[in-house]
mmCIF file of C-alpha atoms in Angstrom:
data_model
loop_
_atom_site.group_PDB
_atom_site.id
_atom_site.type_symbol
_atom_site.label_atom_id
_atom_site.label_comp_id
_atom_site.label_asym_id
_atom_site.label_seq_id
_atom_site.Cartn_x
_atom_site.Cartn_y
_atom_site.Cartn_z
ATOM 1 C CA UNK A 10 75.754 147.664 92.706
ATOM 2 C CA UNK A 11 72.015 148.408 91.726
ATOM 3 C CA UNK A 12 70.980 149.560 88.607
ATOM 4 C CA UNK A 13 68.137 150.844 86.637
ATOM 5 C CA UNK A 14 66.671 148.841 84.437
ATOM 6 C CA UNK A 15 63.244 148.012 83.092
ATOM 7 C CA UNK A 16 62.350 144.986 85.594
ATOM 8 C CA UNK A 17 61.930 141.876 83.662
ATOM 9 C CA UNK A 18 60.664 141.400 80.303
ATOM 10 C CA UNK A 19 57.628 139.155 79.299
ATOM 11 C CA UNK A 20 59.898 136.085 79.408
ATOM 12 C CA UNK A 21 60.816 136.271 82.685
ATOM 13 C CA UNK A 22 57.896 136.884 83.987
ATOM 14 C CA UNK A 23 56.782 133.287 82.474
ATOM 15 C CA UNK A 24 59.650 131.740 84.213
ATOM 16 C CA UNK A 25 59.004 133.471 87.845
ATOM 17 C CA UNK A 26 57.389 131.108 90.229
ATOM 18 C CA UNK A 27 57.972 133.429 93.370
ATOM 19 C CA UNK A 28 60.502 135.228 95.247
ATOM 20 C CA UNK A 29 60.524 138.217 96.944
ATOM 21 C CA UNK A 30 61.548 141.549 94.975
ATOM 22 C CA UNK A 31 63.865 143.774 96.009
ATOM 23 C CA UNK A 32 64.356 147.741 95.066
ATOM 24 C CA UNK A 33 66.535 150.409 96.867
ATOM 25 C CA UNK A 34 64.498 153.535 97.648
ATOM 26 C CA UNK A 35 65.823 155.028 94.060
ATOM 27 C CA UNK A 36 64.026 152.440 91.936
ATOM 28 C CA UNK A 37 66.660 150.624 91.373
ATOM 29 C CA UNK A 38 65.513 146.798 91.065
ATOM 30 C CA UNK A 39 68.176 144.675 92.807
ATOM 31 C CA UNK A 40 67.170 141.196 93.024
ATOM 32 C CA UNK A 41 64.485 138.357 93.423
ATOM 33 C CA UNK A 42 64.596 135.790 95.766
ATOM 34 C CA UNK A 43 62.753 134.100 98.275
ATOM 35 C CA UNK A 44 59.324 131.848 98.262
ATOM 36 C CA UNK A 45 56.638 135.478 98.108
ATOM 37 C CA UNK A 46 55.765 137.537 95.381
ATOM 38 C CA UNK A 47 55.859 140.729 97.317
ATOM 39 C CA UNK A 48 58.557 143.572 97.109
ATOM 40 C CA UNK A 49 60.634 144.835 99.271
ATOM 41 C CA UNK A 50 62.706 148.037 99.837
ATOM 42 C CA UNK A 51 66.261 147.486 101.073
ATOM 43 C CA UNK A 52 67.623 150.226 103.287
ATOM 44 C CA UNK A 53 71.082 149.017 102.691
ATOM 45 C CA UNK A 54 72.201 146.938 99.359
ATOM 46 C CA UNK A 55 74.093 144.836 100.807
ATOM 47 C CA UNK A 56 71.928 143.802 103.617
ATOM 48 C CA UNK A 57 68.934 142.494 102.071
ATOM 49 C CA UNK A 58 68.107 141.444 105.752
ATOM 50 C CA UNK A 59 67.438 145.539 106.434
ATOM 51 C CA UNK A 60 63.989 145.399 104.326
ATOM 52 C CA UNK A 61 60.471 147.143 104.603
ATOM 53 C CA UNK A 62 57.653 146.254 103.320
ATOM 54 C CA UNK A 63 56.872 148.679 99.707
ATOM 55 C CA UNK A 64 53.516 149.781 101.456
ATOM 56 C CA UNK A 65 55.675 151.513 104.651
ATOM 57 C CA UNK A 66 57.525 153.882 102.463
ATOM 58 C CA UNK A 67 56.922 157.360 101.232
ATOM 59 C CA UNK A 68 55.273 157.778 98.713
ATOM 60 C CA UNK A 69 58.220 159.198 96.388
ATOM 61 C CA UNK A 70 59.728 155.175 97.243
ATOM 62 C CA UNK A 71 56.183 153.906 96.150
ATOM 63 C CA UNK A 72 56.273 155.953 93.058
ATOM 64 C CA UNK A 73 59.899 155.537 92.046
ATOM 65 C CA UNK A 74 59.481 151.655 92.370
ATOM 66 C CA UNK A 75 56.342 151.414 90.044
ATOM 67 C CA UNK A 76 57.890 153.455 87.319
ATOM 68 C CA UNK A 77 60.532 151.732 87.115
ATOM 69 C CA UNK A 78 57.802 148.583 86.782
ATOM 70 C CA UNK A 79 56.308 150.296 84.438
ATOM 71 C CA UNK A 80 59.257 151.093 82.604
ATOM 72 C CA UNK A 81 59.374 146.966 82.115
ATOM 73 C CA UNK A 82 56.223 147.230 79.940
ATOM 74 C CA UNK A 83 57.196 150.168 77.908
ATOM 75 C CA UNK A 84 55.044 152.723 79.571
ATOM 76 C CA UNK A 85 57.321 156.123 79.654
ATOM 77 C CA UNK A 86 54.912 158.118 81.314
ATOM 78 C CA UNK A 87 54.552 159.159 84.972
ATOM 79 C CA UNK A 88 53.023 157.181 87.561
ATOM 80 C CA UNK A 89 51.574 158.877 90.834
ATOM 81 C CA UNK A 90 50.418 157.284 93.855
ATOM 82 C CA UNK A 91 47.176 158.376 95.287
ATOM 83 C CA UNK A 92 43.736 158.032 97.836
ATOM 84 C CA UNK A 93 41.253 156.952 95.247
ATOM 85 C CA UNK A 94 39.207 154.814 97.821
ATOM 86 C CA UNK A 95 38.579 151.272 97.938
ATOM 87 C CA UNK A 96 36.931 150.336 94.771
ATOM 88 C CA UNK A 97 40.071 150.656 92.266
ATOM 89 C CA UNK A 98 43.590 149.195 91.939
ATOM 90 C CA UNK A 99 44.766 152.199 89.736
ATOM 91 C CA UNK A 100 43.188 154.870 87.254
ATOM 92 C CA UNK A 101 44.443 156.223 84.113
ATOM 93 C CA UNK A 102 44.151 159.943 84.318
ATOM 94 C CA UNK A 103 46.078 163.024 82.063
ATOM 95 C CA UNK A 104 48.227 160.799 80.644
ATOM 96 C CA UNK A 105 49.589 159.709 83.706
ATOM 97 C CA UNK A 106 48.765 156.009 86.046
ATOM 98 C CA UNK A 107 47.636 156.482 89.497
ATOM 99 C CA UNK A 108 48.005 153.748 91.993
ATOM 100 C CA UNK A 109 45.584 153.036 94.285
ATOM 101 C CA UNK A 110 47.205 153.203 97.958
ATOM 102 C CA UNK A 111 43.578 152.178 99.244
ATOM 103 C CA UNK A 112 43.263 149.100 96.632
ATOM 104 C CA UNK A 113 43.660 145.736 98.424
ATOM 105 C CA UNK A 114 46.827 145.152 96.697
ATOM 106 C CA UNK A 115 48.427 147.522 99.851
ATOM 107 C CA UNK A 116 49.101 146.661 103.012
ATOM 108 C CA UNK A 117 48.483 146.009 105.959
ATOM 109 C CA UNK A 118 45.725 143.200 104.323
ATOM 110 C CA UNK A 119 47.656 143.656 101.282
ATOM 111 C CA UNK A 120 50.681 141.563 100.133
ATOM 112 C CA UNK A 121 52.803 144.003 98.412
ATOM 113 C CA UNK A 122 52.214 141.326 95.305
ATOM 114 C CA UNK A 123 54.829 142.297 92.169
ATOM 115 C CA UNK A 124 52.183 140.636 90.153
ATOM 116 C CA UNK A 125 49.122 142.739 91.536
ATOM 117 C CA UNK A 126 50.634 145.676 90.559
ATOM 118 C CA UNK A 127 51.988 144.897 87.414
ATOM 119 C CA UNK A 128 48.782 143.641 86.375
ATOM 120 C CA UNK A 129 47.003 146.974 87.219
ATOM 121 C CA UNK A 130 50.060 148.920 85.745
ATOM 122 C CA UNK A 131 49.024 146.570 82.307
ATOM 123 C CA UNK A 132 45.743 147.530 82.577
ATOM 124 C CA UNK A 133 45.856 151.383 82.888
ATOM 125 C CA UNK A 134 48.321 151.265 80.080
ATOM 126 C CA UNK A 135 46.040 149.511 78.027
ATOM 127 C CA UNK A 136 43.491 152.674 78.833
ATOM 128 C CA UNK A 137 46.104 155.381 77.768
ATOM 129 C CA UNK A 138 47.366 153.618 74.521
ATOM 130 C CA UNK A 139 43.961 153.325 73.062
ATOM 131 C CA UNK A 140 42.006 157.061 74.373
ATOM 132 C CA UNK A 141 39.959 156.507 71.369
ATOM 133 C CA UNK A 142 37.495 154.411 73.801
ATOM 134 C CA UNK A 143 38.147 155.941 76.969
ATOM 135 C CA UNK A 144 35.705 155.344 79.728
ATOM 136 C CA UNK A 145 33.605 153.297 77.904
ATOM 137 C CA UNK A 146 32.801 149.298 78.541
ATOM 138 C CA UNK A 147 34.578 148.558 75.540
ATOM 139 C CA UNK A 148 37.406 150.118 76.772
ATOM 140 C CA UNK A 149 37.288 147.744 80.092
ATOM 141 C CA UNK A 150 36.570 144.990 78.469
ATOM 142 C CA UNK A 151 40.182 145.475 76.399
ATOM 143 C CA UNK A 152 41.952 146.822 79.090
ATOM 144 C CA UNK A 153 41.152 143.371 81.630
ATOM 145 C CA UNK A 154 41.701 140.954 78.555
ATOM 146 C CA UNK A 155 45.094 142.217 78.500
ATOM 147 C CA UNK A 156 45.571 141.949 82.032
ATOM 148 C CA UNK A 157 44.296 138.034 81.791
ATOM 149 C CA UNK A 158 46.746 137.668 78.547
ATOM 150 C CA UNK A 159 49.999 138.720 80.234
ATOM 151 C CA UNK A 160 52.300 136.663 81.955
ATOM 152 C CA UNK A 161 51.992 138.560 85.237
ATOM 153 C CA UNK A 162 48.455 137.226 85.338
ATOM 154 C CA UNK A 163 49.242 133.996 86.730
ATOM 155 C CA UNK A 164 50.952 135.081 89.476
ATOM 156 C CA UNK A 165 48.815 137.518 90.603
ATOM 157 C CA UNK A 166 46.946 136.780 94.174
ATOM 158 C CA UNK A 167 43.807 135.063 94.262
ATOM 159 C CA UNK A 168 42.547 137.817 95.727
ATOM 160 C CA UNK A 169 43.260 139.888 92.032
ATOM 161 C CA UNK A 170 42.594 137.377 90.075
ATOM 162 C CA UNK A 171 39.125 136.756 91.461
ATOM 163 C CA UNK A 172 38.609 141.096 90.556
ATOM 164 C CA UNK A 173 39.771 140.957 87.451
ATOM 165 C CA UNK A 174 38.146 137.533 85.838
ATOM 166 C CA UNK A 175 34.864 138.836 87.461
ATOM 167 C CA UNK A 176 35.171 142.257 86.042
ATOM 168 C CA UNK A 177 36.187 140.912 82.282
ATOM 169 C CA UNK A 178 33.008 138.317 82.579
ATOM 170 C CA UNK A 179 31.332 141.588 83.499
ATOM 171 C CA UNK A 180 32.146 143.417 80.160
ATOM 172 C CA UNK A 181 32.075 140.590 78.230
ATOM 173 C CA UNK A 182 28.032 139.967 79.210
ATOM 174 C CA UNK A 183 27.328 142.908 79.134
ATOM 175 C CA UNK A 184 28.902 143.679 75.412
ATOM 176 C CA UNK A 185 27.568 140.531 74.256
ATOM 177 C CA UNK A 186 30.889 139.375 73.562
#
C-alpha cells in the first residue's frame, strides 16, 4: 500500500545511484527501482508495468507529485505548475514554487529527472526562506550554491548541471565573489 511521506531525506539521496521513481497519481511515493532517474506515475500499484511518464499527466498529478518532493526538503508551502517559457526551471512567486512545464527538465526532450527537479525545488526554496534579498544577484548566487551543495546535485542531468554551474560562475563573477 502507498503512502505519503516526505520522499527521501538528504541521506538517501547520497546513496541513490539511479532507479526509476514511482508515485500514484495522489502523491503517494511508492518505490525506486530501475537503472533512470526519471519518475513515473503508476496507474495501478501493483502493476508498476502500467506507468506514464510524470510529463503526460495533468497537471493536478504534476503538482501533487512535486509537493510531496518538496515536502522531502521541508518546504510546506504550495507548489503550482505553470507556462513560464523556456528560460526557467521554476520561479518563486507569493510564497508559493512554480514549476516550469516549458523548462528542459519536461518532456518530450526532457527526462522526467527526480534530480532536476529536486534541484530546482532546492533552489526556489532557497529564494522564499531568505525574501530579505529577493530578486537580487546575491540572492542567485545563494540560491544555485545550494543547489551545487545538496546531494541531489550529483545526480542531476548533464544537461542541469551544465545550467546551474554556469549560472553560479555567473553570480559569482559578477559579485566578485
Amino acid at each position: 500500500m502507498a503512502i505519503n511521506m516526505p520522499i527521501i531525506d538528504e541521506i538517501e539521496q547520497q546513496n541513490y545511484v539511479g532507479g526509476t521513481f514511482y508515485f500514484d497519481s495522489y502523491d503517494n511515493y511508492l518505490t525506486q527501482q530501475g537503472p533512470s532517474n526519471d519518475i513515473k506515475i503508476a496507474s495501478d500499484i501493483n502493476n508498476l508495468d502500467s506507468t506514464t511518464a510524470l510529463n503526460d499527466n495533468p497537471d493536478e498529478v504534476l503538482e501533487a507529485v512535486f509537493q510531496s518532493m518538496a515536502g522531502g526538503i521541508g518546504f510546506s508551502g504550495d507548489v503550482e505548475v505553470e507556462d513560464l517559457g523556456h528560460a526557467k526551471y521554476g520561479e518563486a512567486r507569493n510564497g508559493k514554487i512554480i514549476m516550469n512545464v516549458l523548462s528542459p527538465s519536461f518532456g518530450p526532450n526532457g527526462q522526467n529527472n527526480f534530480f532536476d527537479f529536486m534541484c530546482t525545488l532546492i533552489h526556489e526554496k532557497h529564494h522564499l526562506d531568505s525574501p530579505h534579498d529577493a530578486d537580487s544577484d546575491e540572492s542567485e548566487y545563494y540560491a544555485y550554491r545550494a543547489v551545487l551543495q545538496s546531494p541531489a546535485f550529483s545526480n542531476a542531468s548533464d544537461e542541469y548541471k551544465t545550467h546551474a554551474i554556469n549560472a553560479f560562475n555567473h553570480y559569482r563573477d559578477k559579485l566578485g565573489y
